[in-house]
Tab-separated table of C-alpha atoms in Angstrom:
chain	number	residue	atom	x	y	z
A	1	MET	CA	146.643	111.534	102.652
A	2	THR	CA	145.329	108.496	103.478
A	3	THR	CA	140.808	108.228	101.773
A	4	LYS	CA	140.311	104.441	101.967
A	5	SER	CA	137.163	103.391	100.030
A	6	GLU	CA	135.720	100.914	101.309
A	7	LYS	CA	133.887	98.013	99.428
A	8	GLU	CA	130.916	97.205	99.763
A	9	ILE	CA	129.980	93.328	102.088
A	10	ILE	CA	126.296	92.371	101.274
A	11	VAL	CA	125.244	89.343	103.060
A	12	ALA	CA	121.736	88.348	103.033
A	13	PRO	CA	119.171	87.110	105.819
A	14	GLY	CA	119.371	83.878	104.097
A	15	GLY	CA	122.298	83.380	104.964
A	16	ASN	CA	123.449	82.372	101.252
A	17	GLY	CA	126.617	85.489	101.527
A	18	ALA	CA	128.521	88.171	100.804
A	19	VAL	CA	130.436	89.213	98.301
A	20	THR	CA	132.494	92.880	97.585
A	21	GLY	CA	133.296	94.673	94.745
A	22	GLU	CA	136.715	93.867	94.560
A	23	GLU	CA	135.054	90.252	92.750
A	24	GLU	CA	132.693	91.974	90.691
A	25	GLU	CA	134.956	94.459	89.379
A	26	LEU	CA	136.895	91.372	87.979
A	27	LEU	CA	133.280	90.138	86.307
A	28	PRO	CA	132.866	90.441	82.525
A	29	ALA	CA	130.419	93.242	81.675
A	30	LEU	CA	126.435	91.950	81.988
A	31	ASP	CA	126.239	92.813	77.722
A	32	ASP	CA	128.478	90.334	77.104
A	33	MET	CA	127.143	87.532	79.553
A	34	THR	CA	125.250	85.227	77.977
A	35	PRO	CA	122.203	84.006	80.875
A	36	ARG	CA	124.641	81.038	81.294
A	37	GLU	CA	126.913	82.966	82.760
A	38	ILE	CA	124.866	84.316	84.656
A	39	VAL	CA	123.994	81.229	86.295
A	40	LEU	CA	127.230	80.537	86.987
A	41	GLU	CA	127.285	83.247	89.108
A	42	LEU	CA	124.488	82.862	91.060
A	43	ASP	CA	125.876	79.202	91.489
A	44	LYS	CA	129.311	80.862	93.633
A	45	TYR	CA	126.225	82.097	95.997
A	46	ILE	CA	123.260	79.714	96.116
A	47	VAL	CA	122.795	76.101	96.455
A	48	GLY	CA	120.357	74.852	93.670
A	49	GLN	CA	116.588	76.355	92.691
A	50	ALA	CA	118.221	76.095	88.933
A	51	ALA	CA	114.523	76.742	87.430
A	52	ALA	CA	114.753	80.701	89.495
A	53	LYS	CA	118.495	81.336	88.256
A	54	ARG	CA	117.197	80.548	84.316
A	55	ALA	CA	114.195	83.120	84.697
A	56	VAL	CA	116.231	85.185	86.816
A	57	ALA	CA	118.809	84.898	84.033
A	58	VAL	CA	116.888	85.257	81.143
A	59	ALA	CA	114.681	88.385	82.595
A	60	LEU	CA	118.584	90.056	82.501
A	61	ARG	CA	119.290	88.825	79.751
A	62	ASN	CA	116.534	90.385	78.293
A	63	ARG	CA	116.663	94.095	79.847
A	64	VAL	CA	120.322	94.025	77.655
A	65	ARG	CA	118.753	93.230	73.907
A	66	ARG	CA	115.534	95.586	74.714
A	67	GLN	CA	118.466	98.396	75.114
A	68	LYS	CA	119.656	96.938	71.337
A	69	LEU	CA	116.412	97.834	70.054
A	70	PRO	CA	115.638	100.470	68.016
A	71	PRO	CA	113.583	103.681	70.557
A	72	GLU	CA	110.034	102.657	69.135
A	73	ILE	CA	109.643	98.738	69.306
A	74	ALA	CA	112.628	98.604	73.178
A	75	ASP	CA	109.788	101.513	74.152
A	76	ASP	CA	107.340	98.417	73.403
A	77	VAL	CA	108.579	95.711	74.614
A	78	LEU	CA	108.232	95.538	78.757
A	79	PRO	CA	109.778	93.208	81.323
A	80	LYS	CA	108.115	89.684	82.556
A	81	ASN	CA	107.497	90.545	86.190
A	82	ILE	CA	108.180	87.007	88.109
A	83	LEU	CA	106.568	85.187	91.125
A	84	MET	CA	108.548	82.445	93.377
A	85	ILE	CA	106.919	80.350	95.634
A	86	GLY	CA	108.496	78.399	97.327
A	87	PRO	CA	108.785	78.274	101.932
A	88	THR	CA	111.102	80.936	103.618
A	89	GLY	CA	115.325	80.612	104.050
A	90	VAL	CA	115.686	78.688	100.169
A	91	GLY	CA	116.856	81.923	98.637
A	92	LYS	CA	114.500	84.561	96.934
A	93	THR	CA	115.348	87.431	98.296
A	94	GLU	CA	119.420	86.271	98.183
A	95	ILE	CA	118.329	85.578	94.202
A	96	ALA	CA	117.099	88.609	93.778
A	97	ARG	CA	119.951	90.348	95.712
A	98	ARG	CA	122.459	89.050	93.793
A	99	LEU	CA	121.186	89.787	90.743
A	100	ALA	CA	120.974	93.135	90.636
A	101	ARG	CA	123.797	93.660	92.117
A	102	LEU	CA	125.037	91.810	89.316
A	103	ALA	CA	124.213	93.677	87.035
A	104	GLY	CA	124.497	97.201	88.870
A	105	CYS	CA	121.218	98.097	88.994
A	106	PRO	CA	119.219	100.047	91.580
A	107	PHE	CA	117.404	97.150	93.917
A	108	ILE	CA	114.906	97.276	97.047
A	109	LYS	CA	113.323	94.623	98.790
A	110	VAL	CA	109.869	95.475	100.093
A	111	GLU	CA	107.938	93.587	102.819
A	112	ALA	CA	103.874	93.785	101.312
A	113	SER	CA	102.660	93.258	104.087
A	114	LYS	CA	103.714	96.441	105.478
A	115	TYR	CA	101.540	98.480	102.902
A	116	THR	CA	97.856	99.923	103.297
A	117	GLU	CA	94.813	100.205	101.476
A	118	VAL	CA	94.844	103.998	99.726
A	119	GLY	CA	92.431	105.187	102.850
A	120	TYR	CA	94.462	103.930	105.618
A	121	VAL	CA	97.043	105.286	108.093
A	122	GLY	CA	100.410	103.719	107.229
A	123	ARG	CA	102.786	103.616	103.910
A	124	ASP	CA	101.604	103.718	100.659
A	125	VAL	CA	102.588	101.252	97.975
A	126	GLU	CA	104.178	104.523	95.955
A	127	SER	CA	106.848	105.024	98.817
A	128	MET	CA	108.351	102.157	97.015
A	129	VAL	CA	109.562	103.399	93.831
A	130	ARG	CA	110.514	106.563	95.934
A	131	ASP	CA	112.729	103.998	97.639
A	132	LEU	CA	114.063	102.516	94.597
A	133	VAL	CA	114.847	106.541	93.014
A	134	GLU	CA	116.438	107.276	96.593
A	135	THR	CA	118.801	103.825	96.167
A	136	SER	CA	119.853	104.928	91.855
A	137	ILE	CA	120.788	108.586	93.572
A	138	ASP	CA	122.787	107.242	95.965
A	139	MET	CA	124.180	104.804	93.864
A	140	ILE	CA	125.363	107.072	90.723
A	141	ARG	CA	126.519	109.128	93.775
A	142	GLU	CA	129.370	107.290	94.777
A	143	GLU	CA	130.178	106.375	90.881
A	144	LYS	CA	130.580	110.053	90.385
A	145	LEU	CA	132.538	110.694	93.674
A	146	ASP	CA	134.864	108.045	91.916
A	147	GLU	CA	135.446	110.250	89.293
A	148	VAL	CA	136.204	113.328	91.003
A	149	ALA	CA	138.243	111.674	93.864
A	150	ASP	CA	141.425	112.645	92.669
A	151	ARG	CA	141.270	115.864	92.348
A	152	ALA	CA	138.610	116.395	95.210
A	153	GLU	CA	141.900	114.776	96.836
A	154	GLN	CA	144.479	117.771	96.010
A	155	ALA	CA	142.192	120.121	96.239
A	156	ALA	CA	141.537	119.454	99.647
A	157	GLU	CA	145.564	119.176	100.740
A	158	GLU	CA	145.667	122.740	99.215
A	159	ARG	CA	143.205	123.943	101.624
A	160	VAL	CA	145.059	121.836	104.634
A	161	LEU	CA	148.096	123.192	103.658
A	162	ASP	CA	146.486	127.020	103.791
A	163	LEU	CA	145.399	125.821	106.706
A	164	LEU	CA	147.864	125.096	108.569
A	165	LEU	CA	150.452	126.891	107.513
A	166	PRO	CA	149.300	130.233	106.153
A	167	PRO	CA	150.573	132.747	103.453
A	168	PRO	CA	153.816	134.619	105.322
A	169	PRO	CA	152.187	138.099	105.564
A	170	SER	CA	153.201	140.892	103.241
A	171	PRO	CA	156.889	141.826	103.474
A	172	ALA	CA	157.646	145.685	105.539
A	173	PRO	CA	158.524	148.250	102.789
A	174	GLY	CA	162.427	147.861	102.002
A	175	THR	CA	163.231	144.525	102.800
A	176	PRO	CA	166.315	142.665	101.305
A	177	GLU	CA	164.969	141.043	98.143
A	178	GLY	CA	167.178	138.338	99.135
A	179	GLU	CA	165.513	138.440	102.371
A	180	VAL	CA	161.960	137.450	101.229
A	181	THR	CA	163.849	135.365	99.142
A	182	ALA	CA	164.858	132.649	102.031
A	183	GLN	CA	161.399	133.407	103.592
A	184	ARG	CA	159.653	132.573	100.837
A	185	GLU	CA	162.410	129.461	100.632
A	186	GLN	CA	161.517	128.188	103.940
A	187	ASN	CA	157.683	128.595	103.728
A	188	LEU	CA	158.207	126.107	100.466
A	189	ARG	CA	160.309	123.650	102.271
A	190	THR	CA	157.959	123.371	105.271
A	191	ARG	CA	155.324	123.535	102.946
A	192	GLU	CA	156.500	120.350	101.394
A	193	LYS	CA	157.393	119.066	104.327
A	194	LEU	CA	153.787	118.839	106.119
A	195	ARG	CA	152.438	117.510	102.386
A	196	VAL	CA	154.081	114.636	102.122
A	197	GLN	CA	152.921	113.762	106.322
A	198	LEU	CA	149.727	114.723	104.839
A	199	ARG	CA	149.801	112.266	102.474
A	200	GLU	CA	151.657	109.484	105.215
A	201	GLY	CA	148.483	109.693	106.387
A	202	LYS	CA	149.823	111.233	110.138
A	203	LEU	CA	147.475	114.500	109.964
A	204	ASP	CA	144.225	112.625	108.607
A	205	GLN	CA	143.316	113.123	112.683
A	206	ARG	CA	144.700	117.097	112.757
A	207	MET	CA	141.860	118.953	114.195
A	208	VAL	CA	141.854	122.223	111.877
A	209	ASP	CA	139.537	125.441	112.367
A	210	LEU	CA	137.043	125.517	109.673
A	211	GLU	CA	134.039	127.823	108.545
A	212	VAL	CA	131.073	125.383	108.077
A	213	ARG	CA	127.351	126.749	106.490
A	214	GLU	CA	125.272	125.493	108.897
A	215	ARG	CA	121.514	125.336	107.769
A	216	LEU	CA	118.998	126.890	110.425
A	217	MET	CA	115.924	124.348	110.627
A	218	PRO	CA	112.754	124.996	113.179
A	219	ALA	CA	112.082	122.020	114.635
A	220	PHE	CA	108.593	120.813	114.158
A	221	GLU	CA	107.227	117.317	112.250
A	222	ILE	CA	104.146	118.062	109.653
A	223	ILE	CA	102.330	114.220	109.392
A	224	SER	CA	99.701	114.145	106.864
A	225	ASN	CA	98.433	111.284	104.543
A	226	GLN	CA	101.514	111.444	101.801
A	227	GLY	CA	103.388	110.048	104.898
A	228	VAL	CA	105.733	111.705	106.431
A	229	GLU	CA	109.268	110.091	105.465
A	230	GLU	CA	107.446	112.495	101.739
A	231	MET	CA	106.927	115.486	103.692
A	232	ASP	CA	109.680	115.722	105.954
A	233	SER	CA	112.181	116.047	102.465
A	234	ASN	CA	110.688	118.512	101.407
A	235	ILE	CA	109.497	121.679	104.308
A	236	LYS	CA	113.111	120.293	105.058
A	237	GLU	CA	114.832	121.857	101.564
A	238	MET	CA	112.096	124.939	101.831
A	239	PHE	CA	112.976	125.795	104.476
A	240	SER	CA	116.658	126.083	104.282
A	241	ASN	CA	115.939	128.289	101.668
A	242	ILE	CA	113.956	130.675	104.017
A	243	PHE	CA	116.189	130.515	106.806
A	244	GLY	CA	118.946	130.873	104.977
A	245	GLN	CA	122.561	129.017	106.110
A	246	GLN	CA	124.328	130.346	108.666
A	247	LYS	CA	128.378	130.613	109.098
A	248	LYS	CA	130.633	128.560	111.699
A	249	LYS	CA	134.328	128.130	112.395
A	250	ARG	CA	134.494	124.369	114.140
A	251	LYS	CA	137.631	122.161	114.959
A	252	MET	CA	137.546	119.439	112.328
A	253	SER	CA	139.623	116.464	111.472
A	254	VAL	CA	141.609	116.978	108.106
A	255	ALA	CA	139.735	114.124	106.822
A	256	TYR	CA	136.229	115.584	106.573
A	257	LEU	CA	138.137	118.080	104.240
A	258	ILE	CA	138.166	116.056	101.666
A	259	GLN	CA	134.600	114.912	101.282
A	260	GLU	CA	133.828	118.665	100.930
A	261	GLU	CA	135.868	119.233	98.300
A	262	GLU	CA	133.760	115.520	96.296
A	263	ASN	CA	131.185	117.542	97.337
A	264	LYS	CA	132.126	120.762	95.354
A	265	LEU	CA	132.695	118.793	91.917
A	266	LEU	CA	129.445	117.089	92.096
A	267	ASP	CA	126.932	118.036	89.664
A	268	MET	CA	124.255	116.480	91.548
A	269	ASP	CA	121.485	118.074	89.193
A	270	LEU	CA	123.169	115.324	86.383
A	271	VAL	CA	123.526	113.110	89.616
A	272	THR	CA	119.874	112.765	89.570
A	273	ARG	CA	118.933	112.592	85.445
A	274	MET	CA	121.311	109.394	85.501
A	275	ALA	CA	119.506	107.769	88.657
A	276	VAL	CA	115.777	108.842	87.755
A	277	GLU	CA	116.950	107.745	83.765
A	278	ARG	CA	118.776	104.321	85.700
A	279	ALA	CA	115.524	103.803	88.124
A	280	GLU	CA	113.345	103.665	85.501
A	281	GLN	CA	114.772	101.922	82.975
A	282	MET	CA	117.011	98.957	84.563
A	283	GLY	CA	115.166	99.939	89.537
A	284	ILE	CA	114.685	95.741	90.482
A	285	ILE	CA	111.870	95.877	92.786
A	286	PHE	CA	111.554	92.495	95.215
A	287	ILE	CA	107.758	92.454	97.085
A	288	ASP	CA	108.035	89.704	99.645
A	289	GLU	CA	105.211	88.009	102.096
A	290	ILE	CA	103.226	89.213	98.368
A	291	ASP	CA	101.427	85.658	99.466
A	292	LYS	CA	100.218	87.735	103.220
A	293	VAL	CA	97.828	90.352	101.048
A	294	ALA	CA	96.736	87.591	99.116
A	295	GLY	CA	93.010	86.202	99.461
A	296	ARG	CA	89.204	87.480	98.635
A	297	GLU	CA	87.502	90.002	99.517
A	298	THR	CA	84.470	88.549	102.111
A	299	GLY	CA	83.190	91.771	102.812
A	300	HIS	CA	84.543	92.424	106.591
A	301	GLY	CA	87.791	92.343	108.485
A	302	PRO	CA	91.376	92.533	107.205
A	303	ASP	CA	90.667	91.052	104.414
A	304	VAL	CA	89.463	93.481	102.479
A	305	SER	CA	92.477	96.353	103.125
A	306	ARG	CA	94.842	92.922	101.834
A	307	GLU	CA	93.075	93.524	98.575
A	308	GLY	CA	92.785	96.844	98.709
A	309	VAL	CA	96.837	96.791	99.187
A	310	GLN	CA	96.703	94.579	95.663
A	311	ARG	CA	94.793	96.784	93.871
A	312	ASP	CA	97.402	99.610	94.962
A	313	ILE	CA	100.127	97.385	94.133
A	314	LEU	CA	98.362	96.646	90.616
A	315	PRO	CA	99.035	100.322	88.357
A	316	ILE	CA	102.346	100.454	89.881
A	317	ILE	CA	103.896	97.027	88.353
A	318	GLU	CA	101.317	97.551	85.262
A	319	GLY	CA	103.064	100.536	84.372
A	320	THR	CA	101.986	104.334	85.790
A	321	THR	CA	104.143	107.475	86.647
A	322	VAL	CA	104.642	108.627	90.215
A	323	ASN	CA	105.602	111.681	91.611
A	324	THR	CA	108.769	111.776	93.884
A	325	ARG	CA	110.731	115.167	95.621
A	326	TYR	CA	112.793	114.513	92.075
A	327	GLY	CA	110.520	114.644	89.888
A	328	MET	CA	107.496	111.527	87.757
A	329	ILE	CA	108.990	108.612	87.504
A	330	ARG	CA	108.087	106.035	84.820
A	331	THR	CA	107.251	102.285	86.536
A	332	ASP	CA	106.439	100.485	82.590
A	333	HIS	CA	110.481	98.956	82.218
A	334	ILE	CA	110.931	98.096	86.315
A	335	LEU	CA	111.281	94.610	86.918
A	336	PHE	CA	109.353	93.875	89.694
A	337	ILE	CA	109.349	90.253	91.277
A	338	ALA	CA	107.949	89.010	94.099
A	339	ALA	CA	107.645	86.335	96.744
A	340	GLY	CA	105.874	84.309	99.307
A	341	ALA	CA	105.814	81.186	100.592
A	342	PHE	CA	102.334	80.183	100.043
A	343	HIS	CA	101.711	77.813	102.574
A	344	VAL	CA	98.647	78.862	103.820
A	345	THR	CA	96.828	81.096	100.759
A	346	LYS	CA	97.581	80.121	96.627
A	347	PRO	CA	98.891	82.270	93.941
A	348	SER	CA	95.614	82.192	92.141
A	349	ASP	CA	94.150	83.716	95.273
A	350	LEU	CA	95.977	87.205	94.017
A	351	ILE	CA	93.492	88.786	92.313
A	352	PRO	CA	93.256	87.983	87.879
A	353	GLU	CA	94.827	91.427	87.503
A	354	LEU	CA	97.694	90.796	89.525
A	355	GLN	CA	97.771	87.371	88.205
A	356	GLY	CA	97.975	88.622	85.063
A	357	ARG	CA	100.555	91.015	85.407
A	358	LEU	CA	103.116	88.618	87.726
A	359	PRO	CA	103.369	85.631	84.741
A	360	ILE	CA	106.429	84.279	85.100
A	361	ARG	CA	106.391	81.296	87.784
A	362	VAL	CA	109.047	79.422	89.238
A	363	GLU	CA	108.884	77.295	92.697
A	364	LEU	CA	112.004	76.918	95.203
A	365	GLN	CA	112.643	73.790	96.606
A	366	SER	CA	112.696	73.301	100.235
A	367	LEU	CA	116.648	72.441	101.299
A	368	LYS	CA	117.886	68.675	102.274
A	369	GLU	CA	119.779	67.899	104.208
A	370	GLU	CA	122.875	67.341	101.457
A	371	ASP	CA	122.041	70.944	100.142
A	372	PHE	CA	123.126	72.242	104.097
A	373	ILE	CA	125.840	70.153	103.264
A	374	ARG	CA	126.193	72.303	100.309
A	375	ILE	CA	125.895	75.584	101.499
A	376	LEU	CA	127.747	75.235	104.641
A	377	THR	CA	131.060	74.776	102.665
A	378	GLU	CA	130.769	75.399	98.712
A	379	PRO	CA	129.204	78.953	98.074
A	380	LYS	CA	132.939	81.810	98.390
A	381	ASN	CA	131.050	83.465	101.401
A	382	ALA	CA	130.014	79.511	103.087
A	383	LEU	CA	128.618	80.500	106.868
A	384	ILE	CA	131.398	78.170	107.625
A	385	LYS	CA	134.370	79.681	106.241
A	386	GLN	CA	132.425	83.311	108.215
A	387	TYR	CA	132.720	82.022	111.260
A	388	ALA	CA	136.677	80.631	110.934
A	389	ALA	CA	137.629	84.329	109.386
A	390	LEU	CA	135.750	85.785	112.843
A	391	LEU	CA	137.277	83.370	114.651
A	392	GLU	CA	141.209	83.987	113.068
A	393	THR	CA	140.727	87.935	114.140
A	394	GLU	CA	141.799	86.482	117.515
A	395	GLY	CA	144.224	84.259	116.743
A	396	VAL	CA	141.969	81.104	116.348
A	397	LYS	CA	142.465	78.545	113.573
A	398	LEU	CA	138.659	76.792	113.443
A	399	ASN	CA	138.792	73.651	111.343
A	400	PHE	CA	135.739	71.608	110.441
A	401	THR	CA	135.778	67.604	109.746
A	402	GLU	CA	133.228	66.492	107.604
A	403	ASP	CA	131.760	64.503	109.990
A	404	ALA	CA	130.880	67.814	112.089
A	405	VAL	CA	129.761	69.450	108.686
A	406	ALA	CA	127.694	65.889	108.085
A	407	ALA	CA	126.477	66.436	111.690
A	408	VAL	CA	124.590	69.430	111.759
A	409	ALA	CA	123.077	69.273	108.232
A	410	ARG	CA	121.603	66.380	110.233
A	411	PHE	CA	120.339	68.384	113.013
A	412	ALA	CA	119.360	71.462	111.201
A	413	THR	CA	116.902	69.175	108.828
A	414	SER	CA	115.795	67.576	111.763
A	415	VAL	CA	114.989	71.142	113.984
A	416	ASN	CA	113.328	72.546	110.629
A	417	GLU	CA	111.559	68.785	110.405
A	418	GLN	CA	109.977	69.046	113.756
A	419	THR	CA	108.979	72.866	114.368
A	420	GLU	CA	108.942	75.650	112.130
A	421	ASN	CA	110.988	74.595	108.979
A	422	ILE	CA	113.032	77.699	108.337
A	423	GLY	CA	115.188	76.642	105.945
A	424	ALA	CA	118.841	77.704	105.608
A	425	ARG	CA	118.184	80.269	108.639
A	426	ARG	CA	118.504	77.062	111.037
A	427	LEU	CA	122.292	76.514	110.020
A	428	HIS	CA	122.712	80.199	111.645
A	429	THR	CA	121.120	79.055	114.781
A	430	ILE	CA	122.496	76.306	115.150
A	431	LEU	CA	126.657	77.077	114.396
A	432	GLU	CA	126.334	79.932	116.951
A	433	LYS	CA	125.374	77.023	119.137
A	434	VAL	CA	127.526	75.179	118.524
A	435	LEU	CA	130.222	78.080	118.132
A	436	ASP	CA	128.839	79.181	121.336
A	437	GLU	CA	131.449	78.467	124.213
A	438	ILE	CA	134.443	79.096	121.494
A	439	SER	CA	133.228	82.347	120.698
A	440	PHE	CA	133.053	83.467	123.744
A	441	GLU	CA	136.553	82.100	124.899
A	442	ALA	CA	138.445	82.843	121.826
A	443	PRO	CA	140.612	85.443	123.101
A	444	ASP	CA	141.996	83.807	126.158
A	445	LEU	CA	141.929	80.430	124.287
A	446	LYS	CA	145.547	79.141	124.641
A	447	LYS	CA	145.100	76.894	122.365
A	448	LYS	CA	144.702	78.168	119.057
A	449	ASN	CA	144.541	75.191	116.689
A	450	VAL	CA	140.845	74.400	117.427
A	451	LYS	CA	139.223	70.971	115.371
A	452	ILE	CA	135.337	70.725	115.759
A	453	ASP	CA	134.251	67.005	114.907
A	454	SER	CA	130.923	65.561	115.170
A	455	ALA	CA	131.225	64.288	118.759
A	456	TYR	CA	131.654	68.508	119.742
A	457	VAL	CA	128.311	68.989	117.811
A	458	ASN	CA	126.423	66.136	119.296
A	459	LYS	CA	127.341	67.802	122.629
A	460	GLN	CA	126.641	71.154	122.501
A	461	LEU	CA	123.450	69.570	120.683
A	462	VAL	CA	122.065	66.518	121.534
A	463	ASP	CA	120.467	67.813	124.430
A	464	ILE	CA	118.529	70.424	123.012
A	465	VAL	CA	117.545	68.583	120.723
A	466	LYS	CA	116.585	65.896	122.217
A	467	ASN	CA	113.885	68.003	124.438
A	468	GLN	CA	111.567	69.264	121.490
A	469	ASP	CA	110.247	71.632	124.202
A	470	LEU	CA	113.686	72.791	125.080
A	471	SER	CA	114.332	73.003	121.376
A	472	ARG	CA	111.507	75.263	120.318
A	473	TYR	CA	113.541	78.251	122.310
A	474	ILE	CA	116.635	78.002	120.930
A	475	LEU	CA	116.427	76.582	118.099
């Protein structure tokens, strides 16, 4: 039976990349990685920003150091939260995301601007901790599923064979012993043939009649100040117990049985306990757009609510206990990384208490033309490598010359200077425009080797870049 577990690929919106689980399995254990080695790993995917990389590498290493301390000291060693300051598209989010992936930590990214002050309609800040726990549950569940996968596959195999070839009826009284034995052997031979087909994946899409349990759920929704998302799960669980479960026969594919057997073998109580502990001790919450809630109280308008959001975020970062569906979660040892462009406001516009809880400040630099050239070519998941791989699925071999890469970087820098500076994200826009015709015509191209040089890049972009009004909309 073929069961391919797909490796997760992360692609950052900032254009700095993707990493597969296969690559990460080759990494040394986190305990063995020095801050210098952590920075080297981050260098594979993020160009520049050495100060930010050093700060997060030290923060991660301090977590390893803390775990080696005696319990009475370890409980008092709190993480040093980080404030990243820099324009959009320079790698703030990607540094935090790569760090979490490197450490195997539960990680979530939230926007400070989507939270509201207590008493206003909207998401409350405690929901970020609930989201972190849910992420941790999913992470531990996947790990445990890998552990029981072989046993689940064996159990599913036997169950499928029973469904495809039900055991023969008991022989009638007086049936000769030789006939009974021959019937049994023939049944075993047929079963083994089916087993071989099953293991080769030939029966994966075969439909069988399977008895499944269905939860009877009334259709309604409750809206309260606690938030729909929190109420929803609790109410559903309560009513599923009240209304019970009903068995129903349905046609299911053979592949579905493996998932069902895995769920039977999974100890969700153990998963929950481990997930809660990992979220508390190793969780990372990345709060983006923190500058959007910076601003002091003026007595009227939205600024009052902004400061209210800061005051609500403060106890979460400071260390408090949040009630979730999996129990109470302490936030004392969660690492918070806040980030913002601060082009309108400045870090000192945050309330003093919140500034004090973000003691490590790192400033990320704007990207220059030479940085764009490196981003296009150097990282493991460089944009040009991504586009080349995509088009290769159509049999098209894409070849970017050095002068073409330089031209793309030059155009990106020029447009960033003339319009809004959106950093490396501009490269996505430029490359999409450059490769628009090739991407559209790729399946029908007779000439499968395509060379992109600076002349081709200029031809595709020069008119748009010259016309500033047009470039404002297209690029």
